[in-house]
Coordinates of C-alpha atoms in Angstrom, one line a residue:
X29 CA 0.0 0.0 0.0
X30 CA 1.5 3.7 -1.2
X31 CA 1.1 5.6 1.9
X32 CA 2.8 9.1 0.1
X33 CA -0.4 11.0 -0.9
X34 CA -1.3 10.0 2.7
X35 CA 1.0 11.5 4.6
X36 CA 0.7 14.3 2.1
X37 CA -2.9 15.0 2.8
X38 CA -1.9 14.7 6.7
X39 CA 0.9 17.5 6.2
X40 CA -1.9 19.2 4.2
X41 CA -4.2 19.6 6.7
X42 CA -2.0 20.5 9.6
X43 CA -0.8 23.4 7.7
X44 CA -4.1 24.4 6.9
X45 CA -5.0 23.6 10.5
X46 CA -1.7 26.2 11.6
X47 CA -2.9 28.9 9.0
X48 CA -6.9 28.9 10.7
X49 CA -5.4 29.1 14.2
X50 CA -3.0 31.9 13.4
X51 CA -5.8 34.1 11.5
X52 CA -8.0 33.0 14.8
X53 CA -5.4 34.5 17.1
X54 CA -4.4 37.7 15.3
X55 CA -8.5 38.5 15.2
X56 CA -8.8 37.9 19.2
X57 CA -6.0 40.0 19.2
X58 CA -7.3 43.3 17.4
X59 CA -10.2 42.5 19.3
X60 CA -8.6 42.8 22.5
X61 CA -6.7 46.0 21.3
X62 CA -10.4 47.5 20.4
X63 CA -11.9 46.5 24.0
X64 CA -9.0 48.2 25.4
X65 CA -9.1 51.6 23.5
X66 CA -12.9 51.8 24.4
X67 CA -12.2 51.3 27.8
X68 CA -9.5 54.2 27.8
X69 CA -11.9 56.1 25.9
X70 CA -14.6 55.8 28.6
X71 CA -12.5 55.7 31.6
X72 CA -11.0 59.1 30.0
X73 CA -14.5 60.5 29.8
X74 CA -15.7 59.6 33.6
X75 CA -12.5 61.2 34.9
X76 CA -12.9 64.5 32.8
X77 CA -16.4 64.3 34.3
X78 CA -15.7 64.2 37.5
X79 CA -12.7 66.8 36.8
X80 CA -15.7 69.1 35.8
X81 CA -17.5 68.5 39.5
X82 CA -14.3 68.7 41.4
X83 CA -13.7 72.3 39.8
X84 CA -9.8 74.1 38.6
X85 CA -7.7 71.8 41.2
X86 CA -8.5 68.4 39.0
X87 CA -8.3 70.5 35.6
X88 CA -4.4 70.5 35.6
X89 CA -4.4 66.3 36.6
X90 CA -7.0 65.8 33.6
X91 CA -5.8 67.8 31.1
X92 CA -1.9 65.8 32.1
X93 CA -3.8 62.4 31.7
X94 CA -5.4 62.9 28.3
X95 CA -1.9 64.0 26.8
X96 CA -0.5 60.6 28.0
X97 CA -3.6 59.0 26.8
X98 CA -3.3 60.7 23.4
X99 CA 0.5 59.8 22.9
X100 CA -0.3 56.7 23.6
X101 CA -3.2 56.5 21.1
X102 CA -0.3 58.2 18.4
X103 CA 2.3 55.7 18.9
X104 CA -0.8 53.0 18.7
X105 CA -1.8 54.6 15.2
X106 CA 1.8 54.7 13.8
X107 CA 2.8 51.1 14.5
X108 CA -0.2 50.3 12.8
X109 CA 0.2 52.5 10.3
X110 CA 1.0 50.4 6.9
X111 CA 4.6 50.4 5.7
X112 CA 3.8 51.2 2.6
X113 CA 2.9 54.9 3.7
X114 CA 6.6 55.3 5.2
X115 CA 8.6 53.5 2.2
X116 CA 6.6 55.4 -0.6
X117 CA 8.8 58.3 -1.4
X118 CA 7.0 61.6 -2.2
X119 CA 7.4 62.8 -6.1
X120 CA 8.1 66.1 -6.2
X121 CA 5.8 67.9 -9.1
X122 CA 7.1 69.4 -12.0
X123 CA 5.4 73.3 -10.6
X124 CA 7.7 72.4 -7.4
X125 CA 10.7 72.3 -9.3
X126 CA 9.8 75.4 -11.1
X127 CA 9.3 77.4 -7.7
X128 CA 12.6 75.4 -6.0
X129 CA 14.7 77.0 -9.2
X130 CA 16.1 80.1 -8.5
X131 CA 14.6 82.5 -11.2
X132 CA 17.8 83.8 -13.0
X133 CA 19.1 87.4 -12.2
X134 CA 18.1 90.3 -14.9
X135 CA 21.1 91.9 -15.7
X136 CA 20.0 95.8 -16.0
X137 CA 20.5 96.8 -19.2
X138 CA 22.6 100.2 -20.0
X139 CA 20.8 103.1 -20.8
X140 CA 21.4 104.1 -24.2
X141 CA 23.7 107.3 -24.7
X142 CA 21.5 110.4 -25.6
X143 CA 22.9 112.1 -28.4
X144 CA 23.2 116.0 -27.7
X145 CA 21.3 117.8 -30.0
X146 CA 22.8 119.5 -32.5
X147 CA 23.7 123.6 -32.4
X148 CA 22.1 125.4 -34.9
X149 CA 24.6 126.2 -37.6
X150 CA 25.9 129.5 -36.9
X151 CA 24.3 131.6 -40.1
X152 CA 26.3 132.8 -43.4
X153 CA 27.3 136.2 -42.6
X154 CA 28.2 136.8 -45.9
X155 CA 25.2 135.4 -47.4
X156 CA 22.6 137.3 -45.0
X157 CA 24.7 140.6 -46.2
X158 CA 24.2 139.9 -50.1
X159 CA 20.3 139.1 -49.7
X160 CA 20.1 142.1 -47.2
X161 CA 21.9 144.4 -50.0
X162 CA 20.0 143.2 -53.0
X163 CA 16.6 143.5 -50.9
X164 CA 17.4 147.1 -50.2
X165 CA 18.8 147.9 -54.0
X166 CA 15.7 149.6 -55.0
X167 CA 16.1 152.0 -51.7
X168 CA 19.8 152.1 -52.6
X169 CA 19.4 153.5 -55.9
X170 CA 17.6 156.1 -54.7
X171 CA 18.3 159.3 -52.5
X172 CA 21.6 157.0 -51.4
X173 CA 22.5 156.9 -54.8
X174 CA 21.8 161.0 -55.9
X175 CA 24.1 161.6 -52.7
X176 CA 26.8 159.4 -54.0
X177 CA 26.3 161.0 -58.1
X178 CA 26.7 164.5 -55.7
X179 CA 30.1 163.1 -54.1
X180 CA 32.1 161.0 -56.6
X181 CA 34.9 162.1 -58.3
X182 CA 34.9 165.5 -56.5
X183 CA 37.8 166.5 -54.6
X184 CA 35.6 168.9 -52.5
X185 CA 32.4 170.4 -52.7
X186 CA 31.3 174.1 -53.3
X187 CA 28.4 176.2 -51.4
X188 CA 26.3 175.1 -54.4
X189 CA 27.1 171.5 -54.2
X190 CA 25.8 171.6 -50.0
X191 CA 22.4 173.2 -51.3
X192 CA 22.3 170.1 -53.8
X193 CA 22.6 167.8 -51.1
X194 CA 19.8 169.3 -48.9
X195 CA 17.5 169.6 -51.8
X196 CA 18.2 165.6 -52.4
X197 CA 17.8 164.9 -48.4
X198 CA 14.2 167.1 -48.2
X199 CA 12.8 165.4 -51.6
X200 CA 14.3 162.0 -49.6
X201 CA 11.3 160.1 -48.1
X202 CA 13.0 160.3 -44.1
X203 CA 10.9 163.0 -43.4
X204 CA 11.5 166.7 -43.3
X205 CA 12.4 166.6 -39.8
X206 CA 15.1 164.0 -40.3
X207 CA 16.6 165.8 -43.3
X208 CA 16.5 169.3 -41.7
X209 CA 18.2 167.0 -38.7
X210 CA 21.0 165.6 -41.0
X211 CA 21.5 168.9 -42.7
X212 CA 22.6 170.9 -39.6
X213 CA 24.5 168.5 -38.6
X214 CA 26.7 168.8 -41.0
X215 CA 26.9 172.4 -40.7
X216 CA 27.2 172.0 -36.8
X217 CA 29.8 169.0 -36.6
X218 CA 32.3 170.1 -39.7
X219 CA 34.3 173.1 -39.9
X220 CA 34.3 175.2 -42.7
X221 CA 37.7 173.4 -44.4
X222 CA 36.1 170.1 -43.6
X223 CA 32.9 170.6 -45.3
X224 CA 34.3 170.9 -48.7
X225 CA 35.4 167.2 -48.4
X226 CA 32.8 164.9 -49.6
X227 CA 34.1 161.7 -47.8
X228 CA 33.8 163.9 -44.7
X229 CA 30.0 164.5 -45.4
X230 CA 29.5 161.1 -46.4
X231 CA 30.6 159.8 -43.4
X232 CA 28.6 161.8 -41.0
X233 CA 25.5 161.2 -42.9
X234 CA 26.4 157.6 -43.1
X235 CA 27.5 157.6 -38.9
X236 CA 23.9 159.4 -37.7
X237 CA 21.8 157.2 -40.0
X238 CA 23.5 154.4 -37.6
X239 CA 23.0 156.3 -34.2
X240 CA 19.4 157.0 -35.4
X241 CA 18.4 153.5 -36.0
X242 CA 20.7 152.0 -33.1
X243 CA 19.1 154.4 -30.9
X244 CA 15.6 153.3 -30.9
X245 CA 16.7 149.7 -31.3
X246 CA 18.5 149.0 -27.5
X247 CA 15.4 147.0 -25.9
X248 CA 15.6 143.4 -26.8
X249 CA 12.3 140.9 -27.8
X250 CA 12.2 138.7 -24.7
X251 CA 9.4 136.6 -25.8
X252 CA 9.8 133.9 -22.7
X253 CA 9.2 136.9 -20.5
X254 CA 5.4 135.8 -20.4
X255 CA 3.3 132.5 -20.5
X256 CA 1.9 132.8 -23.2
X257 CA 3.4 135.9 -24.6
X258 CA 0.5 138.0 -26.5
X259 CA 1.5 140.0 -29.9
X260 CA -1.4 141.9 -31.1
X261 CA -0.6 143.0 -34.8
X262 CA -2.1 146.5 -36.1
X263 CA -2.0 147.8 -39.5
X264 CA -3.7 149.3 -42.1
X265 CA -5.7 147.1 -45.0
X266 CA -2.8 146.5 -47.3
X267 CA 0.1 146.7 -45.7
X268 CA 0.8 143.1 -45.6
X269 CA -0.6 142.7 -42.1
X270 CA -1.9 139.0 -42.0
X271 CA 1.1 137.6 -44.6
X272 CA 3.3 139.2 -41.6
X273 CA 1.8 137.4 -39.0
X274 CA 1.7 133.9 -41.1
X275 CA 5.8 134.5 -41.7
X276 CA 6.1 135.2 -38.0
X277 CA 3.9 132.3 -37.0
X278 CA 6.4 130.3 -39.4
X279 CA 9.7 131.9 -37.8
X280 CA 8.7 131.1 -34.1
X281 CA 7.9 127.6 -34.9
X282 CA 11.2 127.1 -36.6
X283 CA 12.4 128.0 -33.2
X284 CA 10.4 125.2 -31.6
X285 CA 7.8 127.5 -29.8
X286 CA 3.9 126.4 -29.9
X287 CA 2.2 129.6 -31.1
X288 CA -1.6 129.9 -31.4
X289 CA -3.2 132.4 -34.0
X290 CA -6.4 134.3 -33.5
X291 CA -8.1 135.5 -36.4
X292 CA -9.4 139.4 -35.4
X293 CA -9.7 140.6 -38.7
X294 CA -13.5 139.4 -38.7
X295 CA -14.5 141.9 -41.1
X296 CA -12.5 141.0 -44.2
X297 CA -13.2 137.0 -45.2
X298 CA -10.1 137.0 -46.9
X299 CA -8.1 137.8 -43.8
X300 CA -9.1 134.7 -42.2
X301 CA -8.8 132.4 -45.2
X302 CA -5.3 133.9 -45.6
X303 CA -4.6 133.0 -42.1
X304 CA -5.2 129.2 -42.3
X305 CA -3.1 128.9 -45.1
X306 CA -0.4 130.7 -43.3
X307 CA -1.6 128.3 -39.8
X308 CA -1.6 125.1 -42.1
X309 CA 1.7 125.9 -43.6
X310 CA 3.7 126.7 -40.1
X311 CA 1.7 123.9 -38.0
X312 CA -0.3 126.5 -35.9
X313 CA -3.8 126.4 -34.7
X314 CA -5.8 129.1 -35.8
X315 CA -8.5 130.0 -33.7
X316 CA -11.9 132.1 -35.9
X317 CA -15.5 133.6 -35.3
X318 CA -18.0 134.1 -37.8
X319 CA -17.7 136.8 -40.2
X320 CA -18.6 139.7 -38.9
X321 CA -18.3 138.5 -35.3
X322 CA -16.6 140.7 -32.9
X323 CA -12.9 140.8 -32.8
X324 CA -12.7 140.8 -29.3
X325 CA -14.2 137.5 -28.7
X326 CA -12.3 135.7 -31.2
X327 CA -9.0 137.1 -29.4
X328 CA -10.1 136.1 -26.1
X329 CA -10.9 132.2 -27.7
X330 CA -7.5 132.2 -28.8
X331 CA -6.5 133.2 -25.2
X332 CA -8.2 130.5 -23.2
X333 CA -7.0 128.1 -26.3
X334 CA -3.2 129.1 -25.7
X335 CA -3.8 128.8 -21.7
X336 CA -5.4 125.3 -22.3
X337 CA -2.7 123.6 -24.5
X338 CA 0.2 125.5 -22.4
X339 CA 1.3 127.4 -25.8
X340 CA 3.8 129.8 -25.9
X341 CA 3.1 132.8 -27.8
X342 CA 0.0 134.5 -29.3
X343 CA 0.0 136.4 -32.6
X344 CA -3.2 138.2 -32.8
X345 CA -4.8 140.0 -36.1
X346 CA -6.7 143.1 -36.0
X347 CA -9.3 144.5 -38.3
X348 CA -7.6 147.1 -40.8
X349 CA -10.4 149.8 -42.0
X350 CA -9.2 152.8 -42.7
X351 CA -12.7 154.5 -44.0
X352 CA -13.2 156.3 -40.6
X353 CA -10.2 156.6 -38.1
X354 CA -12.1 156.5 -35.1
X355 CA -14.4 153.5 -35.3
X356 CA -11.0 151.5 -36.3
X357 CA -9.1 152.8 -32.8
X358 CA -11.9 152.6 -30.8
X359 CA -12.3 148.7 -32.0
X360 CA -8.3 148.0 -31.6
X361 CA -8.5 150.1 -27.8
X362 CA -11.8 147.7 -27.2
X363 CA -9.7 144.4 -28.2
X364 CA -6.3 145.8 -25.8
X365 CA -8.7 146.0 -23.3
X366 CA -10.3 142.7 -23.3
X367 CA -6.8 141.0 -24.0
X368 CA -5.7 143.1 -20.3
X369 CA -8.4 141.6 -18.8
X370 CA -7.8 138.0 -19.4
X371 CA -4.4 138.3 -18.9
X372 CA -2.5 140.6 -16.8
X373 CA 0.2 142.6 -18.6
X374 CA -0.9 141.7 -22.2
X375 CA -0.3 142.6 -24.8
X376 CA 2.5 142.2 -24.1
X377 CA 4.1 143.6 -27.4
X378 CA 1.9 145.5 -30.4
X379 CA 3.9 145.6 -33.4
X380 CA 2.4 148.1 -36.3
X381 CA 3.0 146.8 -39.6
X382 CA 3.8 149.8 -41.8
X383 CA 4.0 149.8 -46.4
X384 CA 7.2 151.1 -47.5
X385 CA 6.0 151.7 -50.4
X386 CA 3.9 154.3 -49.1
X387 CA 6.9 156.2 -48.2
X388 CA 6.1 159.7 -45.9
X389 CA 2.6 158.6 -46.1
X390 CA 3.7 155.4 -43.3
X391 CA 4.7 158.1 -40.8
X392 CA 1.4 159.8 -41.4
X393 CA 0.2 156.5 -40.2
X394 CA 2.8 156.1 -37.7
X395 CA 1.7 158.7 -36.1
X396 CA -1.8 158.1 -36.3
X397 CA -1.3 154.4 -34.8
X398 CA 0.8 155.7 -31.7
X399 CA -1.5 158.2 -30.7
X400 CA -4.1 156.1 -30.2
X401 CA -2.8 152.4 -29.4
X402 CA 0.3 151.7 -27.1
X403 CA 2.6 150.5 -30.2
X404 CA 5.8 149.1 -29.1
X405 CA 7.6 148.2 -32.3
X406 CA 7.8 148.4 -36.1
X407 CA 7.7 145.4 -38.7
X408 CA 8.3 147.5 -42.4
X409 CA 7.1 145.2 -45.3
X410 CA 8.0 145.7 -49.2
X411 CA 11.6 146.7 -48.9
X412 CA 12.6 144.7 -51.9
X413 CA 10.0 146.8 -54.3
X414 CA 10.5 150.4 -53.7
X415 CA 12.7 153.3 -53.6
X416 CA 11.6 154.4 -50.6
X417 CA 12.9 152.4 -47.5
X418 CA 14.9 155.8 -45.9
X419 CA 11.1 155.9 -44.6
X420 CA 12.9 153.7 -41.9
X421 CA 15.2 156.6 -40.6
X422 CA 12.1 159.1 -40.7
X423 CA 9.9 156.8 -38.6
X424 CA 12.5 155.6 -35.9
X425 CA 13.6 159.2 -35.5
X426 CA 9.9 160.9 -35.1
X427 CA 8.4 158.2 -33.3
X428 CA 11.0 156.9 -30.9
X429 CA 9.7 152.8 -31.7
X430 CA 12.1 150.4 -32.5
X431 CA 12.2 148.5 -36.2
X432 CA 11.8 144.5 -35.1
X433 CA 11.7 143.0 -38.3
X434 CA 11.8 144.0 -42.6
X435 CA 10.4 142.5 -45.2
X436 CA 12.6 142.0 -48.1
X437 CA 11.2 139.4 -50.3
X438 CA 7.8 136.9 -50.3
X439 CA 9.0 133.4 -48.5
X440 CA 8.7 133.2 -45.0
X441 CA 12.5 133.6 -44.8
X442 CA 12.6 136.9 -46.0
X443 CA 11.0 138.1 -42.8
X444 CA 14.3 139.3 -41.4
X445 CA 15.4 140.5 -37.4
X446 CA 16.2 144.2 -38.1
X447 CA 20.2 145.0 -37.3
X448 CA 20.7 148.5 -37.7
X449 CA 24.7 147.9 -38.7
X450 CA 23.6 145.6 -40.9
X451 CA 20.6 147.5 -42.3
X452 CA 23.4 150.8 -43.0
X453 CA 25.8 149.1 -44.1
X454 CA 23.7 147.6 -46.7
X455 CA 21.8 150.6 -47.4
X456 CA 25.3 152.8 -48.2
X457 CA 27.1 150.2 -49.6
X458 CA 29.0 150.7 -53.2
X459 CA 27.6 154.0 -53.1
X460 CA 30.5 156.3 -51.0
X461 CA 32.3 158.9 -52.7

């Protein structure tokens, strides 16, 4: 008889028999374990109640048991606690990495090297004194050029000759006051020997044509005296008045100031059509009414304009009707006095724009304008096209105003600064004795 698959059964069984009793006794003993941890529980809740009834002295006793109680009930938890929980290491996410990496340090980039701005190009002497000559050669070929017929090629002059050269100085368009001037100052200044030598007389006339315009011409234009500085232009229909201001507006915008123009001359359409071209062309507002509308409404728009936009300079037109004298100064005296009282001090210069071509008759005018309006300087258009620009000398020594600019051509840039050296010694020159 084969007893193997016998004793294999037997072996079979105990084992099995081993296995049950083993499951049996780890069962009783979580059992046990359980029992136990509700009777800590409960026993921990019949002392905390009777802690309650005993009052504070039991609290401190209480509170010392539960913390042993609980640190028991820990270590309990972590030796039950599957190992797998302790071997598993953590993996670190890939946004955990990111924030562990140390951003990398911007490096602060230079700041890039301003370039100074360039000077302005110091101006062509020479060149300003050939377009200044040939602007005045109409003027030059007048009384400037009878004086010089009088002088050259004479060694010195008879009693005849002298009365030649007053009759040529009155029939001059300076004015009888400046040639009567200029005439006994000869006589004064030279002696009797020395007034028979025509370089002599040349000279002098030449040297208080200088002082004359010099004179009047000391006070500078400070146009950042005032924020914003306020021009009001006067003038005559005709004289070139609104062309002016457009070349002016042109000018100061070359210099990189914000200028603002107000369009006063409501009674002539043309005036303001002619101003926005002139505003289009230099890049400047041009502030308008209806025709018609009062001129000193439209200036006082263009003031609270300049003051809102923080511009620097105004250049105000002004009506030009010449049919009665009174209603036009009335109307400019209105307009000065509403300008005064939007801002204090303004205007802060009134420049009268004067025709040379109208020779004596622009002193006439002159003098009309100063009387009634506070004019502070002189802009002379039309040089280039008459005979007559000694009206200058007449007009700064009468009326005691400065010249601030000429016009010697029809661009913008022929709108020239006045220099009186520069003005004589253009207006005299190739024509000495």
């Amino acid at each position: 008889m084969d007893l193997g698959p016998i004793i294999f059964a037997l072996v079979a069984l105990g084992f099995a028999l081993l296995v049950v009793i083993a499951i049996r006794r780890m069962a009783a003993k979580r059992r046990a374990e359980s029992e136990g941890d509700d009777e800590h529980a409960s026993q921990a809740r019949e002392e905390s109640d009777e802690g309650d009834e005993e009052g504070d002295e039991g609290g401190e006793d209480d509170g010392e048991d539960e913390e042993e109680e609980d640190d028991e009930d820990e270590a309990r938890d972590e030796r039950e606690e599957p190992p797998l929980a302790k071997t598993v290491p953590e993996i670190p996410s890939a946004r955990s990495e990111a924030k562990a990496k140390p951003e990398p340090k911007s490096e602060a980039k230079p700041e890039p090297k301003r370039e100074a701005k360039p000077e302005p190009k110091p101006k062509d002497r020479a060149a300003e004194k050939r377009r200044l000559a040939a602007g005045l050669a109409k003027t030059r070929g007048g009384f400037i050029a009878r004086l010089g017929s009088l002088f050259r090629g004479k060694a010195e002059l008879d009693p005849a000759m002298l009365e030649q050269v007053e009759e040529v100085l009155f029939t001059a368009d300076i004015g009888v006051a400046t040639s009567q001037e200029l005439i006994d100052g000869i006589r004064k200044q030279l002696g009797k020997h020395e007034i028979k030598k025509p370089e002599l007389i040349w000279e002098h006339i030449k040297q208080r044509s200088e002082e004359i315009l010099v004179g009047q011409n000391v006070r500078p234009l400070e146009l950042e005296r005032a924020k914003p500085f306020v021009i009001l232009v006067v003038g005559v229909n005709g004289t070139g008045k609104t062309t002016t201001i457009g070349k002016l507006a042109a000018r100061y915008r070359a210099e990189g100031k914000n200028v603002v123009l107000a369009a006063g001359d409501t009674f002539r359409a043309a005036a303001v059509e002619q101003l926005e071209v002139w505003g289009e062309r230099a890049g400047c507002p041009v502030v308008k009414g209806k025709e018609g509308a009062d001129p000193s409404s439209v200036i006082i728009d263009a003031l609270k304009r300049a003051q809102e936009s923080g511009a620097d300079l105004i250049l105000a037109d002004t009506a030009g009707r010449l049919h009665t004298k009174v209603d036009l100064m009335e109307e400019i005296q209105k307009v000065r006095r509403s300008i005064s009282k939007r801002i204090e001090g303004a205007p802060h210069e009134t420049f009268l724009v004067l025709d040379s071509t109208m020779g004596q008759n622009a002193i006439a005018q002159a003098k009309m304008f100063k009387d009634a309006v506070e004019v502070t300087g002189l802009i002379l258009t039309k040089l280039d096209g008459t005979a007559k620009g000694g009206v200058v000398l007449g007009i700064c020594n009468e009326l005691k105003l400065p010249v601030r600019y000429v016009g010697i051509g029809e661009s913008a840039e022929d709108l020239r600064e006045f220099d009186p050296e520069a003005f004589v010694e253009a207006l005299y020159e190739g024509a000495e004795a």
